[in-house]
């Protein structure tokens, strides 16, 4: 493991660590937290440090002053790029893959609009908790484009092909409540309960064995890539791996002794 992750060399991404929970904030309120090249670079830098750290859970959000999670990509940058420049910018791993591939669970705190690249960044997270004022969508079609950060692939897996077609091909934005009904977000909260609910979910995960969190996430993610039989085999293999861990024995001992387990992540 590396030293404690930080964002000391970042201007547009903030980082705070709270008892195993990393809180990462995109802080570009003057542009509604839009993803320009600097934000993407800094976010990938911070995420890379988190991946190799003792962090157990990540909460990803946008600066509250913007009343947005991420309002989208920086359109002015897109206008200036030609095909070759965009091909280079689209080279993987991009920020979306960096977030999706984190071994730790990632909770998207959708404090406002998540549009275009912002919606795709939310899709790359594992759990999405939305403020009731949030709107989500893939409006790239209105610019003569299509989603290019995973939206055409991740969105159908969450909401089904028909709904994904509707959202992507019309560019329609949906409210937080409709997004919940579609399966695009998991929880919708009022202003009074929003932060408490995000913290409850993150803390509930952080209180679990880091090994079980990592392998549980890996197994669930594999369900969208593998057929059922292969997925069952993969799950069984990951399940068996945990039987060589200290945390498995500690969890069972704590259960029988009616106490809280003391996880060591090994």
PDB file of C-alpha atoms in Angstrom:
ATOM      1  CA  UNK A   1       0.000   0.000   0.000  1.00  0.00           C
ATOM      2  CA  UNK A   2       1.119   3.554  -0.670  1.00  0.00           C
ATOM      3  CA  UNK A   3       1.093   6.519   1.640  1.00  0.00           C
ATOM      4  CA  UNK A   4      -2.237   8.152   2.409  1.00  0.00           C
ATOM      5  CA  UNK A   5      -3.715   9.502  -0.865  1.00  0.00           C
ATOM      6  CA  UNK A   6      -3.921  13.245  -1.310  1.00  0.00           C
ATOM      7  CA  UNK A   7      -4.709  15.997  -3.813  1.00  0.00           C
ATOM      8  CA  UNK A   8      -1.971  18.408  -2.793  1.00  0.00           C
ATOM      9  CA  UNK A   9      -0.924  18.920  -6.415  1.00  0.00           C
ATOM     10  CA  UNK A  10      -4.484  19.399  -7.690  1.00  0.00           C
ATOM     11  CA  UNK A  11      -6.359  22.663  -8.152  1.00  0.00           C
ATOM     12  CA  UNK A  12      -9.759  21.426  -9.317  1.00  0.00           C
ATOM     13  CA  UNK A  13     -10.147  18.182  -7.365  1.00  0.00           C
ATOM     14  CA  UNK A  14     -10.368  18.142  -3.573  1.00  0.00           C
ATOM     15  CA  UNK A  15      -9.736  15.142  -1.325  1.00  0.00           C
ATOM     16  CA  UNK A  16     -10.587  14.391   2.301  1.00  0.00           C
ATOM     17  CA  UNK A  17     -10.158  11.173   4.260  1.00  0.00           C
ATOM     18  CA  UNK A  18     -12.576  10.269   7.034  1.00  0.00           C
ATOM     19  CA  UNK A  19     -12.006   6.957   8.828  1.00  0.00           C
ATOM     20  CA  UNK A  20     -11.462   4.881   5.702  1.00  0.00           C
ATOM     21  CA  UNK A  21     -13.834   6.888   3.478  1.00  0.00           C
ATOM     22  CA  UNK A  22     -12.245   9.019   0.756  1.00  0.00           C
ATOM     23  CA  UNK A  23     -14.361  12.016  -0.224  1.00  0.00           C
ATOM     24  CA  UNK A  24     -13.367  13.284  -3.658  1.00  0.00           C
ATOM     25  CA  UNK A  25     -14.892  16.544  -4.895  1.00  0.00           C
ATOM     26  CA  UNK A  26     -14.679  18.039  -8.372  1.00  0.00           C
ATOM     27  CA  UNK A  27     -14.302  21.725  -7.550  1.00  0.00           C
ATOM     28  CA  UNK A  28     -14.969  23.844 -10.632  1.00  0.00           C
ATOM     29  CA  UNK A  29     -18.157  25.672  -9.662  1.00  0.00           C
ATOM     30  CA  UNK A  30     -17.731  28.497 -12.190  1.00  0.00           C
ATOM     31  CA  UNK A  31     -18.206  25.877 -14.952  1.00  0.00           C
ATOM     32  CA  UNK A  32     -20.705  23.728 -13.037  1.00  0.00           C
ATOM     33  CA  UNK A  33     -17.909  21.191 -12.435  1.00  0.00           C
ATOM     34  CA  UNK A  34     -17.570  20.443 -16.155  1.00  0.00           C
ATOM     35  CA  UNK A  35     -14.944  17.884 -17.100  1.00  0.00           C
ATOM     36  CA  UNK A  36     -12.166  19.746 -18.848  1.00  0.00           C
ATOM     37  CA  UNK A  37      -8.729  18.259 -19.482  1.00  0.00           C
ATOM     38  CA  UNK A  38      -7.367  19.491 -16.149  1.00  0.00           C
ATOM     39  CA  UNK A  39     -10.214  17.976 -14.136  1.00  0.00           C
ATOM     40  CA  UNK A  40      -9.810  14.654 -15.936  1.00  0.00           C
ATOM     41  CA  UNK A  41      -6.051  14.601 -15.320  1.00  0.00           C
ATOM     42  CA  UNK A  42      -6.352  15.511 -11.654  1.00  0.00           C
ATOM     43  CA  UNK A  43      -9.199  13.105 -11.000  1.00  0.00           C
ATOM     44  CA  UNK A  44      -7.277  10.232 -12.591  1.00  0.00           C
ATOM     45  CA  UNK A  45      -4.252  11.178 -10.471  1.00  0.00           C
ATOM     46  CA  UNK A  46      -6.222  11.104  -7.214  1.00  0.00           C
ATOM     47  CA  UNK A  47      -8.092   7.921  -8.154  1.00  0.00           C
ATOM     48  CA  UNK A  48      -4.793   6.199  -8.930  1.00  0.00           C
ATOM     49  CA  UNK A  49      -3.497   7.031  -5.470  1.00  0.00           C
ATOM     50  CA  UNK A  50      -6.684   5.759  -3.852  1.00  0.00           C
ATOM     51  CA  UNK A  51      -6.481   2.438  -5.718  1.00  0.00           C
ATOM     52  CA  UNK A  52      -3.212   1.539  -3.990  1.00  0.00           C
ATOM     53  CA  UNK A  53      -4.166   2.819  -0.542  1.00  0.00           C
ATOM     54  CA  UNK A  54      -5.986   1.582   2.556  1.00  0.00           C
ATOM     55  CA  UNK A  55      -9.107   3.554   1.629  1.00  0.00           C
ATOM     56  CA  UNK A  56     -12.183   1.326   1.932  1.00  0.00           C
ATOM     57  CA  UNK A  57     -14.900   3.372   0.196  1.00  0.00           C
ATOM     58  CA  UNK A  58     -14.922   6.398  -2.116  1.00  0.00           C
ATOM     59  CA  UNK A  59     -17.603   9.097  -2.234  1.00  0.00           C
ATOM     60  CA  UNK A  60     -17.386  11.091  -5.477  1.00  0.00           C
ATOM     61  CA  UNK A  61     -19.245  14.384  -5.830  1.00  0.00           C
ATOM     62  CA  UNK A  62     -19.169  17.897  -7.252  1.00  0.00           C
ATOM     63  CA  UNK A  63     -18.721  21.193  -5.442  1.00  0.00           C
ATOM     64  CA  UNK A  64     -22.049  22.155  -3.890  1.00  0.00           C
ATOM     65  CA  UNK A  65     -21.688  25.807  -4.985  1.00  0.00           C
ATOM     66  CA  UNK A  66     -22.332  24.667  -8.553  1.00  0.00           C
ATOM     67  CA  UNK A  67     -25.488  22.779  -7.596  1.00  0.00           C
ATOM     68  CA  UNK A  68     -24.214  20.135 -10.005  1.00  0.00           C
ATOM     69  CA  UNK A  69     -22.417  16.825  -9.828  1.00  0.00           C
ATOM     70  CA  UNK A  70     -20.847  17.323 -13.250  1.00  0.00           C
ATOM     71  CA  UNK A  71     -22.748  19.300 -15.867  1.00  0.00           C
ATOM     72  CA  UNK A  72     -20.918  17.550 -18.694  1.00  0.00           C
ATOM     73  CA  UNK A  73     -17.769  17.790 -20.741  1.00  0.00           C
ATOM     74  CA  UNK A  74     -16.197  21.141 -21.504  1.00  0.00           C
ATOM     75  CA  UNK A  75     -17.901  21.843 -24.850  1.00  0.00           C
ATOM     76  CA  UNK A  76     -15.363  24.516 -25.809  1.00  0.00           C
ATOM     77  CA  UNK A  77     -12.631  21.870 -25.753  1.00  0.00           C
ATOM     78  CA  UNK A  78     -14.694  19.553 -27.942  1.00  0.00           C
ATOM     79  CA  UNK A  79     -15.230  22.302 -30.506  1.00  0.00           C
ATOM     80  CA  UNK A  80     -11.510  22.818 -30.984  1.00  0.00           C
ATOM     81  CA  UNK A  81     -10.541  19.163 -31.434  1.00  0.00           C
ATOM     82  CA  UNK A  82     -10.188  17.358 -34.723  1.00  0.00           C
ATOM     83  CA  UNK A  83     -10.544  13.598 -35.232  1.00  0.00           C
ATOM     84  CA  UNK A  84      -6.934  12.818 -34.382  1.00  0.00           C
ATOM     85  CA  UNK A  85      -6.923  14.939 -31.221  1.00  0.00           C
ATOM     86  CA  UNK A  86     -10.155  13.371 -30.010  1.00  0.00           C
ATOM     87  CA  UNK A  87      -8.850   9.888 -30.727  1.00  0.00           C
ATOM     88  CA  UNK A  88      -5.895  10.645 -28.466  1.00  0.00           C
ATOM     89  CA  UNK A  89      -8.200  12.110 -25.778  1.00  0.00           C
ATOM     90  CA  UNK A  90     -10.383   8.985 -25.991  1.00  0.00           C
ATOM     91  CA  UNK A  91      -7.475   6.627 -25.437  1.00  0.00           C
ATOM     92  CA  UNK A  92      -8.175   4.309 -22.515  1.00  0.00           C
ATOM     93  CA  UNK A  93      -7.956   4.239 -19.584  1.00  0.00           C
ATOM     94  CA  UNK A  94      -9.928   7.449 -19.334  1.00  0.00           C
ATOM     95  CA  UNK A  95     -11.310   8.920 -16.135  1.00  0.00           C
ATOM     96  CA  UNK A  96     -14.410   6.719 -16.479  1.00  0.00           C
ATOM     97  CA  UNK A  97     -12.381   3.513 -16.525  1.00  0.00           C
ATOM     98  CA  UNK A  98     -10.169   4.807 -13.709  1.00  0.00           C
ATOM     99  CA  UNK A  99     -13.239   5.215 -11.493  1.00  0.00           C
ATOM    100  CA  UNK A 100     -14.962   1.999 -12.605  1.00  0.00           C
ATOM    101  CA  UNK A 101     -11.805  -0.076 -12.100  1.00  0.00           C
ATOM    102  CA  UNK A 102     -11.155   1.071  -8.542  1.00  0.00           C
ATOM    103  CA  UNK A 103     -11.046  -1.961  -6.232  1.00  0.00           C
ATOM    104  CA  UNK A 104     -12.972   0.043  -3.620  1.00  0.00           C
ATOM    105  CA  UNK A 105     -16.724   0.671  -3.900  1.00  0.00           C
ATOM    106  CA  UNK A 106     -17.540   4.138  -5.249  1.00  0.00           C
ATOM    107  CA  UNK A 107     -20.674   6.018  -4.172  1.00  0.00           C
ATOM    108  CA  UNK A 108     -21.734   8.844  -6.490  1.00  0.00           C
ATOM    109  CA  UNK A 109     -23.156  11.729  -4.452  1.00  0.00           C
ATOM    110  CA  UNK A 110     -25.281  13.364  -7.143  1.00  0.00           C
ATOM    111  CA  UNK A 111     -25.806  16.777  -5.572  1.00  0.00           C
ATOM    112  CA  UNK A 112     -27.206  18.231  -8.804  1.00  0.00           C
ATOM    113  CA  UNK A 113     -27.218  17.770 -12.556  1.00  0.00           C
ATOM    114  CA  UNK A 114     -25.236  14.861 -14.027  1.00  0.00           C
ATOM    115  CA  UNK A 115     -25.298  15.386 -17.772  1.00  0.00           C
ATOM    116  CA  UNK A 116     -23.307  13.985 -20.666  1.00  0.00           C
ATOM    117  CA  UNK A 117     -19.870  13.122 -19.348  1.00  0.00           C
ATOM    118  CA  UNK A 118     -21.192  13.755 -15.844  1.00  0.00           C
ATOM    119  CA  UNK A 119     -23.861  11.103 -16.298  1.00  0.00           C
ATOM    120  CA  UNK A 120     -21.207   8.766 -17.687  1.00  0.00           C
ATOM    121  CA  UNK A 121     -19.012   9.432 -14.648  1.00  0.00           C
ATOM    122  CA  UNK A 122     -21.972   8.569 -12.412  1.00  0.00           C
ATOM    123  CA  UNK A 123     -22.543   5.380 -14.435  1.00  0.00           C
ATOM    124  CA  UNK A 124     -18.929   4.384 -13.746  1.00  0.00           C
ATOM    125  CA  UNK A 125     -19.641   4.478 -10.000  1.00  0.00           C
ATOM    126  CA  UNK A 126     -21.115   1.541  -8.095  1.00  0.00           C
ATOM    127  CA  UNK A 127     -23.994   3.192  -6.206  1.00  0.00           C
ATOM    128  CA  UNK A 128     -25.717   6.441  -7.153  1.00  0.00           C
ATOM    129  CA  UNK A 129     -27.462   8.584  -4.521  1.00  0.00           C
ATOM    130  CA  UNK A 130     -29.228  11.617  -5.983  1.00  0.00           C
ATOM    131  CA  UNK A 131     -30.499  14.846  -4.468  1.00  0.00           C
ATOM    132  CA  UNK A 132     -34.121  15.384  -5.463  1.00  0.00           C
ATOM    133  CA  UNK A 133     -33.143  18.450  -7.517  1.00  0.00           C
ATOM    134  CA  UNK A 134     -30.760  16.468  -9.739  1.00  0.00           C
ATOM    135  CA  UNK A 135     -31.408  15.857 -13.419  1.00  0.00           C
ATOM    136  CA  UNK A 136     -29.621  13.193 -15.439  1.00  0.00           C
ATOM    137  CA  UNK A 137     -29.220  12.558 -19.119  1.00  0.00           C
ATOM    138  CA  UNK A 138     -27.074  12.124 -22.210  1.00  0.00           C
ATOM    139  CA  UNK A 139     -27.784  15.239 -24.308  1.00  0.00           C
ATOM    140  CA  UNK A 140     -24.830  14.778 -26.692  1.00  0.00           C
ATOM    141  CA  UNK A 141     -27.223  14.156 -29.595  1.00  0.00           C
ATOM    142  CA  UNK A 142     -28.155  17.852 -29.433  1.00  0.00           C
ATOM    143  CA  UNK A 143     -24.557  18.683 -30.365  1.00  0.00           C
ATOM    144  CA  UNK A 144     -24.458  16.251 -33.259  1.00  0.00           C
ATOM    145  CA  UNK A 145     -22.570  13.717 -31.118  1.00  0.00           C
ATOM    146  CA  UNK A 146     -23.189  10.520 -29.182  1.00  0.00           C
ATOM    147  CA  UNK A 147     -21.949   9.615 -25.701  1.00  0.00           C
ATOM    148  CA  UNK A 148     -18.255   8.783 -25.846  1.00  0.00           C
ATOM    149  CA  UNK A 149     -17.422   7.995 -22.218  1.00  0.00           C
ATOM    150  CA  UNK A 150     -19.259   4.701 -21.877  1.00  0.00           C
ATOM    151  CA  UNK A 151     -22.847   5.915 -21.944  1.00  0.00           C
ATOM    152  CA  UNK A 152     -23.957   3.696 -24.836  1.00  0.00           C
ATOM    153  CA  UNK A 153     -22.578   0.652 -23.010  1.00  0.00           C
ATOM    154  CA  UNK A 154     -23.222   1.236 -19.307  1.00  0.00           C
ATOM    155  CA  UNK A 155     -26.640   2.918 -19.585  1.00  0.00           C
ATOM    156  CA  UNK A 156     -28.396  -0.031 -21.348  1.00  0.00           C
ATOM    157  CA  UNK A 157     -27.031  -2.378 -18.689  1.00  0.00           C
ATOM    158  CA  UNK A 158     -28.803  -0.336 -16.020  1.00  0.00           C
ATOM    159  CA  UNK A 159     -32.055   0.751 -17.669  1.00  0.00           C
ATOM    160  CA  UNK A 160     -32.482  -1.623 -20.614  1.00  0.00           C
ATOM    161  CA  UNK A 161     -31.937  -1.062 -24.308  1.00  0.00           C
ATOM    162  CA  UNK A 162     -35.259   0.652 -25.021  1.00  0.00           C
ATOM    163  CA  UNK A 163     -34.921   3.289 -22.297  1.00  0.00           C
ATOM    164  CA  UNK A 164     -31.284   3.844 -23.226  1.00  0.00           C
ATOM    165  CA  UNK A 165     -32.361   4.405 -26.827  1.00  0.00           C
ATOM    166  CA  UNK A 166     -34.932   6.954 -25.681  1.00  0.00           C
ATOM    167  CA  UNK A 167     -32.525   8.887 -23.468  1.00  0.00           C
ATOM    168  CA  UNK A 168     -29.560   8.870 -25.834  1.00  0.00           C
ATOM    169  CA  UNK A 169     -31.389   9.434 -29.133  1.00  0.00           C
ATOM    170  CA  UNK A 170     -33.681  12.197 -27.841  1.00  0.00           C
ATOM    171  CA  UNK A 171     -31.211  13.822 -25.456  1.00  0.00           C
ATOM    172  CA  UNK A 172     -34.054  14.019 -22.924  1.00  0.00           C
ATOM    173  CA  UNK A 173     -33.170  14.834 -19.321  1.00  0.00           C
ATOM    174  CA  UNK A 174     -34.939  12.991 -16.524  1.00  0.00           C
ATOM    175  CA  UNK A 175     -35.619  13.998 -12.946  1.00  0.00           C
ATOM    176  CA  UNK A 176     -33.959  12.217 -10.053  1.00  0.00           C
ATOM    177  CA  UNK A 177     -37.213  10.420  -9.274  1.00  0.00           C
ATOM    178  CA  UNK A 178     -37.680   9.162 -12.838  1.00  0.00           C
ATOM    179  CA  UNK A 179     -34.021   8.138 -12.881  1.00  0.00           C
ATOM    180  CA  UNK A 180     -34.698   6.064  -9.766  1.00  0.00           C
ATOM    181  CA  UNK A 181     -37.725   4.441 -11.374  1.00  0.00           C
ATOM    182  CA  UNK A 182     -35.605   3.559 -14.411  1.00  0.00           C
ATOM    183  CA  UNK A 183     -32.772   2.147 -12.303  1.00  0.00           C
ATOM    184  CA  UNK A 184     -30.347   4.880 -13.303  1.00  0.00           C
ATOM    185  CA  UNK A 185     -29.979   6.002  -9.690  1.00  0.00           C
ATOM    186  CA  UNK A 186     -30.467   3.883  -6.589  1.00  0.00           C
ATOM    187  CA  UNK A 187     -31.621   6.358  -3.937  1.00  0.00           C
ATOM    188  CA  UNK A 188     -33.268   9.807  -4.112  1.00  0.00           C
ATOM    189  CA  UNK A 189     -33.171  12.093  -1.085  1.00  0.00           C
ATOM    190  CA  UNK A 190     -34.569  15.388   0.066  1.00  0.00           C
ATOM    191  CA  UNK A 191     -32.171  18.136   1.069  1.00  0.00           C
ATOM    192  CA  UNK A 192     -32.559  17.323   4.768  1.00  0.00           C
ATOM    193  CA  UNK A 193     -31.664  13.648   4.446  1.00  0.00           C
ATOM    194  CA  UNK A 194     -29.225  13.728   1.533  1.00  0.00           C
ATOM    195  CA  UNK A 195     -25.832  13.838   3.241  1.00  0.00           C
ATOM    196  CA  UNK A 196     -26.907  11.557   6.063  1.00  0.00           C
ATOM    197  CA  UNK A 197     -28.055   8.906   3.572  1.00  0.00           C
ATOM    198  CA  UNK A 198     -24.837   9.125   1.563  1.00  0.00           C
ATOM    199  CA  UNK A 199     -22.804   8.809   4.754  1.00  0.00           C
ATOM    200  CA  UNK A 200     -24.897   5.888   6.006  1.00  0.00           C
ATOM    201  CA  UNK A 201     -24.309   3.935   2.795  1.00  0.00           C
ATOM    202  CA  UNK A 202     -20.593   4.724   2.680  1.00  0.00           C
ATOM    203  CA  UNK A 203     -20.115   3.935   6.382  1.00  0.00           C
ATOM    204  CA  UNK A 204     -22.042   0.677   6.111  1.00  0.00           C
ATOM    205  CA  UNK A 205     -19.634  -0.438   3.371  1.00  0.00           C
ATOM    206  CA  UNK A 206     -16.512   0.877   5.112  1.00  0.00           C
ATOM    207  CA  UNK A 207     -17.374  -1.182   8.191  1.00  0.00           C
ATOM    208  CA  UNK A 208     -16.993  -4.415   6.182  1.00  0.00           C
ATOM    209  CA  UNK A 209     -13.911  -6.461   5.347  1.00  0.00           C
ATOM    210  CA  UNK A 210     -11.846  -4.691   2.641  1.00  0.00           C
ATOM    211  CA  UNK A 211     -11.199  -8.048   0.969  1.00  0.00           C
ATOM    212  CA  UNK A 212     -14.881  -8.946   0.846  1.00  0.00           C
ATOM    213  CA  UNK A 213     -15.710  -5.482  -0.504  1.00  0.00           C
ATOM    214  CA  UNK A 214     -13.167  -5.816  -3.299  1.00  0.00           C
ATOM    215  CA  UNK A 215     -14.121  -9.339  -4.352  1.00  0.00           C
ATOM    216  CA  UNK A 216     -17.846  -8.640  -3.984  1.00  0.00           C
ATOM    217  CA  UNK A 217     -17.526  -5.654  -6.313  1.00  0.00           C
ATOM    218  CA  UNK A 218     -15.452  -7.695  -8.738  1.00  0.00           C
ATOM    219  CA  UNK A 219     -18.025 -10.496  -8.828  1.00  0.00           C
ATOM    220  CA  UNK A 220     -20.965  -8.145  -9.392  1.00  0.00           C
ATOM    221  CA  UNK A 221     -19.149  -6.232 -12.137  1.00  0.00           C
ATOM    222  CA  UNK A 222     -18.399  -9.526 -13.886  1.00  0.00           C
ATOM    223  CA  UNK A 223     -22.127 -10.271 -14.172  1.00  0.00           C
ATOM    224  CA  UNK A 224     -22.420  -7.789 -17.064  1.00  0.00           C
ATOM    225  CA  UNK A 225     -19.461  -9.319 -18.919  1.00  0.00           C
ATOM    226  CA  UNK A 226     -19.992 -13.051 -18.448  1.00  0.00           C
ATOM    227  CA  UNK A 227     -22.718 -15.531 -19.283  1.00  0.00           C
ATOM    228  CA  UNK A 228     -24.578 -17.054 -16.345  1.00  0.00           C
ATOM    229  CA  UNK A 229     -22.599 -20.308 -16.142  1.00  0.00           C
ATOM    230  CA  UNK A 230     -19.235 -18.553 -16.431  1.00  0.00           C
ATOM    231  CA  UNK A 231     -20.398 -15.967 -13.922  1.00  0.00           C
ATOM    232  CA  UNK A 232     -21.384 -18.619 -11.407  1.00  0.00           C
ATOM    233  CA  UNK A 233     -17.975 -20.250 -11.764  1.00  0.00           C
ATOM    234  CA  UNK A 234     -16.245 -16.893 -11.341  1.00  0.00           C
ATOM    235  CA  UNK A 235     -18.283 -16.085  -8.229  1.00  0.00           C
ATOM    236  CA  UNK A 236     -17.454 -19.486  -6.735  1.00  0.00           C
ATOM    237  CA  UNK A 237     -13.733 -18.948  -7.342  1.00  0.00           C
ATOM    238  CA  UNK A 238     -13.784 -15.548  -5.639  1.00  0.00           C
ATOM    239  CA  UNK A 239     -15.832 -16.971  -2.760  1.00  0.00           C
ATOM    240  CA  UNK A 240     -13.287 -19.748  -2.234  1.00  0.00           C
ATOM    241  CA  UNK A 241     -10.393 -17.260  -2.274  1.00  0.00           C
ATOM    242  CA  UNK A 242     -11.774 -15.611   0.853  1.00  0.00           C
ATOM    243  CA  UNK A 243     -11.407 -18.886   2.767  1.00  0.00           C
ATOM    244  CA  UNK A 244      -7.654 -18.312   2.934  1.00  0.00           C
ATOM    245  CA  UNK A 245      -8.115 -14.894   4.555  1.00  0.00           C
ATOM    246  CA  UNK A 246      -7.771 -13.764   8.137  1.00  0.00           C
ATOM    247  CA  UNK A 247     -10.913 -11.653   7.736  1.00  0.00           C
ATOM    248  CA  UNK A 248     -13.091 -14.687   6.965  1.00  0.00           C
ATOM    249  CA  UNK A 249     -12.087 -16.348  10.233  1.00  0.00           C
ATOM    250  CA  UNK A 250     -12.374 -13.082  12.141  1.00  0.00           C
ATOM    251  CA  UNK A 251     -15.869 -12.433  10.771  1.00  0.00           C
ATOM    252  CA  UNK A 252     -17.142 -15.875  11.739  1.00  0.00           C
ATOM    253  CA  UNK A 253     -15.480 -15.755  15.182  1.00  0.00           C
ATOM    254  CA  UNK A 254     -16.994 -12.335  15.839  1.00  0.00           C
ATOM    255  CA  UNK A 255     -20.419 -13.677  14.822  1.00  0.00           C
ATOM    256  CA  UNK A 256     -20.244 -16.524  17.333  1.00  0.00           C
ATOM    257  CA  UNK A 257     -18.766 -14.298  20.043  1.00  0.00           C
ATOM    258  CA  UNK A 258     -21.432 -11.617  19.458  1.00  0.00           C
ATOM    259  CA  UNK A 259     -18.929  -8.790  18.966  1.00  0.00           C
ATOM    260  CA  UNK A 260     -17.885  -6.444  16.198  1.00  0.00           C
ATOM    261  CA  UNK A 261     -15.218  -7.892  13.881  1.00  0.00           C
ATOM    262  CA  UNK A 262     -11.791  -6.276  13.659  1.00  0.00           C
ATOM    263  CA  UNK A 263     -10.925  -6.443   9.982  1.00  0.00           C
ATOM    264  CA  UNK A 264      -7.301  -6.464   8.871  1.00  0.00           C
ATOM    265  CA  UNK A 265      -7.789  -6.667   5.132  1.00  0.00           C
ATOM    266  CA  UNK A 266      -5.805  -9.866   4.779  1.00  0.00           C
TER     267      UNK A 266
END
